[in-house]
Short mmCIF file of C-alpha atoms and ligand atoms in Angstrom, two decimals:
data_model
loop_
_atom_site.label_atom_id
_atom_site.label_comp_id
_atom_site.label_asym_id
_atom_site.label_seq_id
_atom_site.Cartn_x
_atom_site.Cartn_y
_atom_site.Cartn_z
CA VAL A 380 72.29 115.55 93.46
CA LEU A 381 75.23 114.73 95.80
CA PRO A 382 77.96 114.20 93.96
CA LEU A 383 78.11 110.50 95.20
CA GLN A 384 75.84 107.84 95.41
CA GLY A 385 74.03 106.18 98.78
CA LYS A 386 74.68 106.98 102.32
CA PRO A 387 77.77 110.25 102.67
CA ASN A 388 80.32 109.45 105.19
CA LEU A 389 82.15 112.10 105.01
CA THR A 390 85.45 111.86 105.99
CA GLY A 391 86.35 115.59 106.22
CA ASN A 392 84.44 119.06 106.21
CA TYR A 393 84.58 122.25 105.87
CA ALA A 394 87.47 124.62 107.72
CA GLU A 395 89.03 121.68 109.77
CA ILE A 396 92.37 121.75 110.26
CA ARG A 397 94.85 121.42 107.98
CA PRO A 398 98.42 122.15 107.46
CA ASN A 399 98.67 126.07 107.33
CA HIS A 400 95.31 126.04 105.50
CA PHE A 401 92.02 125.52 106.13
CA HIS A 402 89.93 122.29 104.42
CA ALA A 403 88.08 124.30 101.75
CA GLY A 404 85.52 121.77 101.42
CA LEU A 405 83.84 118.16 101.70
CA ASP A 406 85.70 114.61 101.75
CA PHE A 407 83.11 111.94 101.18
CA LYS A 408 85.07 108.39 101.84
CA THR A 409 85.06 105.76 98.96
CA ASP A 410 85.13 102.17 98.19
CA PRO A 411 89.00 101.60 98.45
CA GLU A 412 88.32 98.83 95.94
CA LYS A 413 86.30 100.67 93.34
CA ASN A 414 86.22 104.29 91.85
CA MET A 415 83.48 104.84 92.01
CA PRO A 416 80.74 106.74 89.77
CA ILE A 417 80.97 110.88 90.34
CA TYR A 418 77.69 113.11 89.76
CA ALA A 419 77.55 116.45 88.59
CA VAL A 420 75.99 118.24 91.25
CA ALA A 421 73.75 119.97 89.41
CA ASP A 422 73.63 120.50 84.86
CA GLY A 423 76.81 123.67 84.30
CA TYR A 424 80.16 123.13 81.95
CA VAL A 425 82.89 121.85 82.47
CA SER A 426 85.65 125.07 83.12
CA ARG A 427 88.44 124.05 84.14
CA ILE A 428 90.09 120.83 83.87
CA LYS A 429 93.75 119.74 86.20
CA VAL A 430 95.75 117.47 85.92
CA SER A 431 98.80 117.30 88.51
CA THR A 432 100.94 115.04 90.68
CA HIS A 433 100.61 116.54 93.73
CA GLY A 434 97.46 118.35 94.99
CA TYR A 435 93.79 117.34 93.43
CA GLY A 436 95.70 114.81 91.00
CA LYS A 437 92.65 114.65 89.03
CA ALA A 438 90.72 118.07 89.73
CA LEU A 439 87.65 118.44 87.73
CA TYR A 440 85.44 122.47 88.32
CA ILE A 441 82.07 122.49 86.84
CA THR A 442 80.76 126.41 86.83
CA HIS A 443 76.71 126.42 87.22
CA ALA A 444 74.51 129.45 86.20
CA ASN A 445 73.95 130.54 88.85
CA GLY A 446 77.47 131.83 90.21
CA LEU A 447 79.01 128.87 91.66
CA VAL A 448 81.16 126.10 90.64
CA SER A 449 81.16 123.10 91.53
CA VAL A 450 84.92 121.60 92.12
CA TYR A 451 86.07 117.33 92.45
CA GLY A 452 89.04 116.26 93.40
CA HIS A 453 91.11 113.03 93.38
CA GLN A 454 89.44 111.28 90.77
CA TYR A 455 91.04 108.11 89.19
CA ALA A 456 89.91 109.46 85.71
CA TYR A 457 87.84 111.58 83.53
CA ASN A 458 84.14 110.27 81.76
CA ASN A 459 85.05 109.53 78.37
CA ALA A 460 84.40 112.92 76.53
CA ILE A 461 85.82 114.79 78.66
CA LYS A 462 89.22 111.90 79.12
CA LYS A 463 89.35 112.43 75.58
CA TYR A 464 89.48 116.40 75.81
CA VAL A 465 92.50 115.53 77.68
CA GLU A 466 94.59 113.68 76.84
CA THR A 467 93.57 115.41 72.99
CA GLU A 468 96.24 118.03 74.94
CA GLN A 469 98.32 116.06 76.48
CA LEU A 470 99.14 114.24 73.91
CA LYS A 471 99.30 117.51 71.78
CA GLN A 472 102.19 118.93 74.67
CA GLU A 473 103.45 116.17 75.58
CA THR A 474 102.71 116.19 79.18
CA PHE A 475 101.15 114.42 81.88
CA GLU A 476 100.68 117.19 83.76
CA ILE A 477 97.86 119.85 82.66
CA GLU A 478 95.26 122.11 83.25
CA LEU A 479 92.78 123.94 80.70
CA PHE A 480 89.93 126.61 80.67
CA PRO A 481 87.39 124.75 77.45
CA LYS A 482 84.85 126.86 77.11
CA PRO A 483 80.95 127.19 78.50
CA LYS A 484 79.58 125.59 74.99
CA GLU A 485 82.96 122.55 74.99
CA LEU A 486 82.30 120.32 77.61
CA LEU A 487 78.42 120.80 78.64
CA VAL A 488 77.44 118.65 81.53
CA LYS A 489 73.86 117.50 82.55
CA GLN A 490 73.09 117.24 86.86
CA GLY A 491 73.55 114.03 87.67
CA GLU A 492 75.60 112.86 84.89
CA ILE A 493 79.24 111.59 85.41
CA VAL A 494 81.77 113.07 85.56
CA GLY A 495 84.20 111.22 86.27
CA TYR A 496 85.34 108.37 89.13
CA SER A 497 86.65 108.32 92.22
CA GLY A 498 90.42 107.35 93.05
CA ASN A 499 93.38 109.05 95.86
CA THR A 500 94.94 110.87 92.56
CA GLY A 501 97.14 113.76 94.03
CA ASP A 502 97.89 114.04 97.75
CA SER A 503 94.95 112.09 99.26
CA GLU A 504 96.22 110.31 101.71
CA GLY A 505 93.27 107.41 101.02
CA PRO A 506 90.64 106.57 98.36
CA HIS A 507 88.22 109.40 99.29
CA LEU A 508 86.15 112.63 96.47
CA HIS A 509 87.23 116.23 97.82
CA PHE A 510 84.71 118.26 96.95
CA GLU A 511 84.06 122.06 97.05
CA ILE A 512 81.43 124.55 95.57
CA ARG A 513 83.51 128.03 95.16
CA ASP A 514 81.73 131.09 94.03
CA GLU A 515 83.23 131.79 90.60
CA LYS A 516 83.72 135.49 90.47
CA SER A 517 86.07 135.52 93.68
CA GLU A 518 87.28 131.88 93.23
CA VAL A 519 86.79 131.92 97.62
CA PRO A 520 85.62 128.23 98.48
CA LEU A 521 82.43 128.38 100.42
CA ASN A 522 80.64 126.20 103.30
CA PRO A 523 78.85 122.85 100.72
CA LEU A 524 76.71 122.46 103.47
CA ARG A 525 75.16 125.85 102.45
CA PHE A 526 73.97 123.67 98.88
CA LEU A 527 74.41 120.27 99.59
CA LYS A 528 71.93 118.60 102.45
CA ILE A 529 73.91 115.66 104.32
CA THR A 530 72.24 113.71 107.03
CA ASP A 531 73.59 115.25 110.08
CA THR A 532 71.96 113.91 113.04
CA MET A 533 74.54 114.75 116.91
CA ALA A 534 75.24 117.06 118.27
CA PRO A 535 78.98 118.62 118.20
CA LYS A 536 80.87 118.72 121.45
CA ILE A 537 83.26 120.51 123.63
CA ASN A 538 86.07 118.62 125.28
CA LEU A 539 88.67 120.98 126.33
CA ILE A 540 88.23 124.86 127.14
CA ALA A 541 91.88 126.61 127.14
CA PHE A 542 92.12 130.08 129.22
CA TYR A 543 94.57 132.23 127.43
CA GLU A 544 96.35 135.80 129.45
CA ASP A 545 97.64 137.00 125.42
CA ASP A 546 98.14 135.76 122.54
CA TYR A 547 101.33 135.26 123.07
CA THR A 548 101.17 133.14 126.39
CA ALA A 549 101.16 129.57 126.52
CA PRO A 550 97.27 128.37 127.94
CA GLU A 551 96.09 127.27 130.63
CA ILE A 552 94.10 124.05 129.52
CA HIS A 553 91.58 122.59 131.30
CA PRO A 554 89.38 119.45 130.91
CA VAL A 555 85.01 119.45 130.63
CA LEU A 556 84.23 117.63 133.75
CA LEU A 557 81.20 116.74 133.95
CA LYS A 558 79.00 118.78 136.23
CA HIS A 559 77.81 117.84 139.52
CA ASN A 560 74.14 118.55 141.22
CA GLY A 561 75.14 122.30 139.29
CA TYR A 562 78.32 122.39 141.21
CA GLN A 563 81.71 124.23 139.84
CA ASP A 564 84.95 125.11 140.39
CA THR A 565 85.54 129.04 140.19
CA VAL A 566 88.30 129.70 137.22
CA SER A 567 90.35 132.47 138.72
CA VAL A 568 91.14 134.36 135.54
CA SER A 569 93.47 138.08 134.54
CA ASN A 570 91.56 141.11 133.93
CA LYS A 571 92.45 140.02 129.97
CA PHE A 572 91.79 136.84 128.69
CA GLY A 573 90.48 134.85 125.83
CA ILE A 574 88.67 132.10 125.24
CA GLY A 575 90.08 128.56 122.79
CA VAL A 576 88.43 125.26 123.06
CA VAL A 577 88.82 121.90 121.72
CA CYS A 578 86.54 120.22 120.32
CA GLY A 579 84.58 118.37 117.41
CA ASP A 580 81.27 118.04 115.30
CA GLN A 581 80.11 114.35 114.27
CA GLU A 582 77.61 113.74 111.38
CA THR A 583 76.06 110.11 112.49
CA LYS A 584 77.13 107.79 115.45
CA TYR A 585 79.90 106.29 114.22
CA GLY A 586 80.68 109.74 111.74
CA SER A 587 84.78 111.13 112.03
CA TRP A 588 85.02 113.62 114.36
CA ASN A 589 85.16 116.59 111.95
CA ASN A 590 84.86 120.63 113.28
CA ILE A 591 82.32 122.49 114.12
CA TYR A 592 80.91 125.75 112.31
CA LYS A 593 80.62 127.92 115.03
CA ALA A 594 81.84 129.26 117.70
CA GLU A 595 79.94 132.26 120.63
CA LEU A 596 80.98 133.39 123.95
CA LEU A 597 78.78 135.38 126.88
CA LEU A 598 79.33 136.78 129.63
CA ASP A 599 76.71 136.32 131.91
CA ASP A 600 74.15 135.08 129.10
CA LYS A 601 74.93 137.84 126.99
CA SER A 602 76.48 136.76 123.86
CA PHE A 603 80.27 138.67 122.87
CA TYR A 604 81.42 137.23 120.33
CA SER A 605 81.05 134.59 117.53
CA HIS A 606 83.12 133.05 114.40
CA THR A 607 81.07 130.74 111.51
CA LEU A 608 83.26 128.39 109.66
CA ASP A 609 81.69 129.31 106.35
CA SER A 610 83.74 131.22 103.40
CA ILE A 611 87.59 131.54 103.71
CA PRO A 612 89.25 132.99 101.26
CA PHE A 613 92.76 130.39 99.74
CA ASP A 614 95.24 133.64 100.59
CA LEU A 615 93.90 133.60 103.81
CA ALA A 616 93.18 129.88 105.10
CA ARG A 617 97.08 130.40 106.77
CA TYR A 618 95.48 131.97 109.58
CA VAL A 619 94.51 128.89 110.32
CA ASN A 620 97.90 129.02 112.56
CA THR A 621 96.84 131.48 114.28
CA TYR A 622 93.51 130.55 114.45
CA CYS A 623 94.78 126.76 115.68
CA ASP A 624 97.18 127.24 118.67
CA TYR A 625 100.25 126.29 117.02
CA ASP A 626 102.99 125.50 119.20
CA VAL A 627 100.36 123.24 121.05
CA LYS A 628 99.07 121.86 118.73
CA LYS A 629 103.00 121.00 117.39
CA LYS A 630 104.53 120.37 121.59
CA GLN A 631 100.66 118.59 122.97
CA LYS A 632 98.71 117.20 119.76
CA ILE A 633 95.87 119.50 120.16
CA LYS A 634 94.18 121.61 117.87
CA ILE A 635 92.85 123.99 120.37
CA GLN A 636 90.60 126.94 118.64
CA LYS A 637 91.24 130.47 120.17
CA CYS A 638 87.86 132.55 120.47
CA PHE A 639 89.44 136.31 119.98
CA VAL A 640 91.57 138.18 117.51
CA GLY A 641 95.80 138.44 117.61
CA LYS A 642 97.47 141.08 116.10
CA ASN A 643 97.70 139.50 112.98
CA ASN A 644 94.53 138.15 111.73
CA ASP A 645 92.87 139.17 108.44
CA LEU A 646 90.30 136.36 108.87
CA PRO A 647 87.28 137.10 107.67
CA ILE A 648 84.74 134.96 110.45
CA TYR A 649 84.72 136.93 112.86
CA ARG A 650 81.39 138.63 115.34
CA THR A 651 83.13 141.02 117.67
CA ASP A 652 83.16 144.40 119.09
CA ASP A 653 86.66 146.41 119.70
CA LYS A 654 87.57 144.00 121.91
CA LYS A 655 88.07 141.13 119.67
CA GLY A 656 87.29 138.87 121.85
CA PHE A 657 89.22 139.58 124.68
CA ILE A 658 87.31 139.44 127.99
CA TYR A 659 88.19 142.67 130.46
CA LEU A 660 86.92 142.24 134.39
CA ASN A 661 87.36 145.29 135.56
CA ASP A 662 85.62 143.84 138.69
CA THR A 663 86.51 141.31 141.19
CA LEU A 664 83.12 139.79 141.06
CA TYR A 665 81.54 136.23 140.58
CA HIS A 666 80.43 135.91 136.65
CA LYS A 667 79.69 133.18 134.62
CA LEU A 668 81.35 132.71 130.77
CA THR A 669 79.70 130.31 128.39
CA ILE A 670 81.26 128.38 125.22
CA LYS A 671 78.54 127.55 122.80
CA VAL A 672 79.43 125.68 119.51
CA TYR A 673 77.32 125.54 116.95
CA ASP A 674 77.48 122.46 113.65
CA PHE A 675 75.62 123.81 110.73
CA TYR A 676 71.95 122.23 111.57
CA ASN A 677 72.79 124.12 114.77
CA HIS A 678 72.73 121.23 117.08
CA SER A 679 75.09 122.32 120.04
CA ASP A 680 77.03 121.75 122.41
CA GLU A 681 78.23 124.67 126.17
CA VAL A 682 80.28 124.76 128.72
CA SER A 683 79.16 127.12 131.66
CA ARG A 684 82.01 128.39 134.30
CA ILE A 685 82.33 130.71 136.58
CA ILE A 686 85.48 132.63 136.84
CA LYS A 687 86.63 135.64 138.27
CA ARG A 688 89.56 137.71 138.29
CA LYS A 689 92.54 137.05 139.97
CA ALA A 690 93.38 139.53 143.42
CA ALA A 691 96.78 140.39 141.88
CA THR A 692 97.68 140.20 138.16
CA LYS A 693 101.21 139.37 137.36
CA GLU A 694 102.78 142.03 134.99
CA LYS A 695 103.98 141.69 131.92
CA PRO A 696 107.12 140.60 131.08
CA ILE A 697 109.48 142.67 129.23
CA VAL A 698 110.11 142.42 126.01
CA VAL A 699 113.16 143.94 124.40
CA GLN A 700 113.37 145.55 120.90
CA PRO A 701 110.50 143.53 119.07
CA ASN A 702 109.99 143.57 115.85
CA ASP A 703 106.67 144.88 114.78
CA CYS A 704 104.68 142.07 113.17
CA LEU A 705 102.65 144.23 111.12
CA LYS A 706 106.07 146.21 109.83
CA PRO A 707 108.84 144.46 106.86
CA PHE A 708 112.32 143.03 108.96
CA VAL A 709 115.23 143.18 106.99
CA LYS A 710 118.38 141.72 108.05
CA GLU A 711 121.83 141.65 106.79
CA THR A 712 125.41 140.67 107.42
CA ASP A 713 128.21 139.39 104.84
CA GLN A 714 127.47 135.70 105.12
CA TYR A 715 123.13 135.38 104.74
CA ARG A 716 120.35 137.97 104.48
CA ILE A 717 116.85 137.31 106.14
CA ASN A 718 113.83 139.00 104.51
CA ILE A 719 109.96 138.46 106.47
CA PRO A 720 107.93 140.90 104.70
CA GLU A 721 105.61 142.82 106.28
CA LYS A 722 102.92 140.59 108.13
CA SER A 723 104.49 137.65 108.28
CA ILE A 724 103.64 136.73 111.92
CA TYR A 725 100.38 136.76 113.38
CA THR A 726 102.46 138.64 116.50
CA ASP A 727 105.69 141.43 117.72
CA TYR A 728 108.59 138.73 118.45
CA SER A 729 111.75 139.18 118.16
CA CYS A 730 114.54 137.36 114.83
CA LYS A 731 117.63 135.56 116.27
CA ALA A 732 119.83 134.64 113.59
CA ILE A 733 123.54 132.36 114.50
CA PHE A 734 125.33 131.66 111.17
CA SER A 735 128.28 129.03 111.21
CA ARG A 736 131.04 127.57 108.49
CA GLY A 737 131.73 124.77 109.81
CA THR A 738 135.37 122.71 108.92
CA ILE A 739 135.59 122.12 104.95
CA SER A 740 136.36 118.10 104.18
CA GLU A 741 135.86 116.25 100.94
CA ASN A 742 132.81 114.34 102.57
CA VAL A 743 130.42 116.96 103.99
CA PRO A 744 127.92 118.06 101.63
CA PHE A 745 126.29 120.58 104.20
CA ILE A 746 128.93 123.07 105.48
CA GLU A 747 127.79 126.81 105.66
CA THR A 748 124.51 127.01 108.49
CA LEU A 749 122.32 129.87 108.65
CA VAL A 750 119.81 128.89 111.60
CA PHE A 751 117.00 131.08 112.58
CA PHE A 752 114.84 131.35 114.30
CA GLY A 753 112.16 134.25 116.68
CA ILE A 754 111.30 134.74 120.02
CA GLY A 755 107.96 135.46 121.33
CA PRO A 756 106.81 138.49 123.53
CA SER A 757 106.96 136.77 126.82
CA GLY A 758 110.93 136.01 126.03
CA LYS A 759 109.67 132.03 125.89
CA ASN A 760 110.54 129.71 123.57
CA TYR A 761 107.48 129.25 121.36
CA GLU A 762 106.96 127.56 117.99
CA ILE A 763 106.15 130.17 115.85
CA PRO A 764 104.39 129.76 112.72
CA PHE A 765 105.12 131.17 109.69
CA GLN A 766 101.87 133.93 107.11
CA LYS A 767 104.06 134.13 104.93
CA ASN A 768 106.83 132.41 103.19
CA CYS A 769 110.29 133.83 104.35
CA THR A 770 113.43 135.15 102.25
CA ILE A 771 116.96 133.69 102.95
CA SER A 772 120.58 133.73 101.60
CA ILE A 773 122.92 132.25 102.76
CA GLN A 774 127.10 132.66 101.48
CA ALA A 775 128.57 129.80 99.44
CA LYS A 776 132.51 130.74 100.16
CA THR A 777 133.54 127.71 100.32
CA LYS A 778 134.81 124.57 97.42
CA MET A 779 130.73 124.65 97.37
CA LEU A 780 130.63 127.08 94.83
CA LYS A 781 131.89 125.27 92.12
CA TYR A 782 129.02 123.57 92.26
CA GLY A 783 126.79 125.96 90.44
CA ASP A 784 123.16 125.32 89.43
CA LYS A 785 123.40 122.42 91.76
CA LEU A 786 123.39 124.34 94.89
CA CYS A 787 120.13 124.44 97.13
CA ILE A 788 119.04 125.90 100.11
CA ALA A 789 118.00 122.13 103.51
CA GLU A 790 116.52 122.10 105.89
CA ASP A 791 118.08 120.28 109.33
CA ILE A 792 115.02 118.61 111.14
CA GLY A 793 116.89 116.40 113.21
CA ASN A 794 117.76 113.45 111.60
CA LYS A 795 117.24 113.79 108.08
CA TYR A 796 117.20 116.68 106.14
CA ASN A 797 114.47 118.70 103.86
CA TYR A 798 114.79 119.97 100.67
CA CYS A 799 113.54 123.70 100.51
CA GLY A 800 115.14 124.83 96.76
CA GLY A 801 117.30 127.40 96.13
CA SER A 802 119.62 129.28 93.47
CA LEU A 803 123.19 130.92 93.05
CA GLN A 804 123.68 134.31 92.91
CA ASP A 805 126.56 136.40 93.56
CA GLY A 806 128.46 134.07 95.82
CA PHE A 807 124.84 133.30 97.86
CA VAL A 808 121.94 130.88 97.70
CA SER A 809 118.73 132.14 98.18
CA THR A 810 115.60 129.95 98.51
CA THR A 811 111.76 130.75 100.72
CA VAL A 812 111.16 129.51 103.79
CA LYS A 813 107.91 128.38 105.24
CA ASN A 814 109.41 128.15 108.74
CA PHE A 815 112.25 129.12 111.23
CA GLY A 816 114.66 126.68 111.00
CA ALA A 817 118.47 125.69 111.03
CA TYR A 818 119.20 126.04 106.90
CA LYS A 819 122.59 124.16 105.16
CA VAL A 820 123.79 125.02 101.65
CA SER A 821 123.85 122.04 100.05
CA LEU A 822 123.93 121.02 96.73
CA ASP A 823 121.69 117.48 93.77
CA THR A 824 124.51 116.66 91.42
CA VAL A 825 122.75 113.10 91.04
CA ALA A 826 120.84 111.80 88.87
CA PRO A 827 117.13 109.45 90.18
CA GLN A 828 116.98 106.17 89.59
CA ILE A 829 114.85 104.22 86.95
CA LYS A 830 113.62 100.61 87.39
CA PHE A 831 111.62 98.26 84.87
CA VAL A 832 109.18 96.42 86.39
CA LYS A 833 109.48 93.46 85.01
CA PRO A 834 106.16 91.26 84.83
CA LYS A 835 106.42 88.14 85.66
CA LYS A 836 105.68 84.86 84.25
CA LYS A 837 105.09 87.13 81.10
CA LYS A 838 106.81 87.59 77.81
CA ASP A 839 104.79 90.25 75.80
CA PHE A 840 102.70 92.75 76.21
CA LYS A 841 98.93 93.77 75.19
CA GLU A 842 96.16 95.95 75.00
CA GLY A 843 95.32 97.01 79.27
CA ASP A 844 98.95 96.25 80.05
CA LEU A 845 100.01 98.01 82.13
CA ILE A 846 104.10 98.90 81.08
CA LEU A 847 105.66 100.36 84.77
CA PHE A 848 109.15 101.77 85.86
CA LYS A 849 110.10 102.16 89.94
CA VAL A 850 112.00 106.02 90.13
CA SER A 851 113.15 107.87 92.99
CA ASP A 852 115.40 110.70 94.08
CA GLU A 853 117.22 110.44 96.50
CA PHE A 854 117.37 114.75 97.62
CA SER A 855 115.26 117.44 95.74
CA GLY A 856 112.48 114.77 94.02
CA ILE A 857 111.53 114.05 91.05
CA GLY A 858 111.00 116.68 88.81
CA LYS A 859 109.53 116.45 84.82
CA PHE A 860 109.59 112.74 83.53
CA LYS A 861 108.78 111.35 79.59
CA LEU A 862 108.37 107.81 78.50
CA THR A 863 108.00 107.81 74.46
CA ILE A 864 108.06 103.68 72.48
CA ASN A 865 109.70 104.02 68.90
CA ASP A 866 110.46 107.62 69.74
CA VAL A 867 106.52 109.03 69.76
CA PHE A 868 105.10 110.78 73.41
CA GLN A 869 103.26 108.63 75.34
CA LEU A 870 100.93 109.24 77.53
CA ALA A 871 102.16 107.57 80.94
CA GLU A 872 100.78 108.62 84.01
CA TYR A 873 103.72 109.51 87.39
CA GLU A 874 101.82 108.91 91.62
CA HIS A 875 104.40 109.54 94.00
CA LYS A 876 103.17 107.63 97.05
CA THR A 877 104.21 104.69 95.06
CA GLY A 878 106.91 106.56 93.15
CA MET A 879 105.33 104.56 89.66
CA VAL A 880 106.31 106.15 86.33
CA PHE A 881 103.53 103.53 84.49
CA LEU A 882 101.85 103.81 81.45
CA LYS A 883 98.64 101.65 80.69
CA LEU A 884 98.34 100.54 76.83
CA GLY A 885 95.68 101.68 74.64
CA GLU A 886 94.29 100.03 71.38
CA ASN A 887 95.96 102.90 69.44
CA SER A 888 100.12 102.02 71.01
CA PRO A 889 102.28 100.78 68.97
CA LYS A 890 102.94 97.38 68.22
CA GLY A 891 105.82 94.71 67.79
CA LYS A 892 109.39 95.01 68.84
CA VAL A 893 108.91 98.40 70.33
CA LYS A 894 111.52 100.99 71.83
CA VAL A 895 109.92 102.27 75.55
CA LYS A 896 112.06 104.89 76.92
CA LEU A 897 112.27 106.82 79.92
CA VAL A 898 114.02 109.97 80.84
CA LEU A 899 113.02 111.48 84.48
CA ASP A 900 115.22 115.17 85.58
CA ASP A 901 114.97 115.32 89.08
CA LYS A 902 114.72 119.12 90.54
CA LYS A 903 118.40 120.41 90.08
CA ASN A 904 117.71 118.84 86.79
CA ASN A 905 120.12 115.73 87.05
CA ARG A 906 118.61 113.55 84.73
CA ALA A 907 118.56 109.37 84.18
CA ALA A 908 117.01 107.46 80.66
CA SER A 909 115.84 104.27 80.29
CA GLU A 910 115.89 102.24 77.26
CA LEU A 911 114.59 98.44 76.95
CA TYR A 912 113.03 97.07 74.08
CA LEU A 913 109.44 95.52 74.46
CA LEU A 914 107.10 92.77 72.82
CA ILE A 915 103.72 94.15 71.99
CA LYS A 916 100.96 92.10 70.94
ZN1 ZN B 516 89.40 117.13 100.76
#
């Protein structure tokens, strides 16, 4: 059965392009006003419960007899039996964030049983249920449409096609125009080129634009390439940065899905020969190239173009000593170190770095700066994404050193500085970074802020009421928090989107005049505390 009642409305489907990953499941839109019941899709047992202020928020994993696991994310609450199980552990360990692995017989569930209620917890940008099906042994998320039936009446649609001379060149993007009288423009191509496609699929007429399931290329009506978005392991999901043209996505907000395989690409989605989806033309005759896309239910759209090789093909750009992207790259100087692991970049590249010490002044928290960037083989400045995080170390030689473990790295993104973690060792501040950029030695010595939210015209509290605190931190962000009443740990929740720490008073909450205390650390262990007395009836 489906995890929600009523007509499913998919706002996201499997393998959609997301930042640094492919979407691993289906997003079902839920009622923004009410918490909708969530149903177990089959018999099984609760094998994992994870409560996190980020990620999937309150998530539930049910293992089924057929070797599959169903996952339900961003829940508002669990059903009573699961809630009791989680709360007992949360109180015992004195933590809101928790991960539990119940034994097979502890929390059995039946198909169609309510296991929780829909919500918006974790990194969810609106009320929805994130639903996955994983293989139990490999933990690979599978396309859930293999197991759930969804109404799908609409065919996918191709909007643009892109021609690439190579993986590292900017594409030529063509709109898909309506054919008139069967006439089509001939496209001049080089002797080797690849194809990308901008496309989407709706399930129903007014549904969201989601991703396709499969793409196929045919030359003179002969299929020579296809890829299917069916089972992408989590540890390979970041290859989305090469599957989808990162530079074009960043600069033009267009998601081109490439139909060829670049140098560093381990995605297990392709069916092709050793030409890896690239088309090599040995003659200057006219050929027919067809791009076909499919949704899961085999509805399709296709676009054909007559192609012809250009008379003269451009010379290859001359590259000055590029780094092999399949090998690691290390650069060490007295001021900085850069360590790019093997297979971190998708094509060969060169890495440039500029270090500046700047002028010292008491008011400027950022002094030492390392700017490092990649240059693609074409020599042009492209947005180059990472497959793996890189380690950078910047020497802190100035007055910064005295701040010790409060030192960290900040990324200068122009209008603001992003906290990037980091720690001091031997005079260097080191951290891992997700992309090329401008990084500075920085510090966080400022404690978070806590503000008790006083309910309007209310003197006392009772069961069911919320005790609310608005919390914020300027730089590194909220780390640990602990709320106590009369020095006894209470199961308060933290929601990062609203910056709220809140406790819902239950029947077992202390009564009378009580001391409520919230202790809050940021990620650089700067601590804030707030204490107040309340009357609970
Ligand atoms: Zn989702």
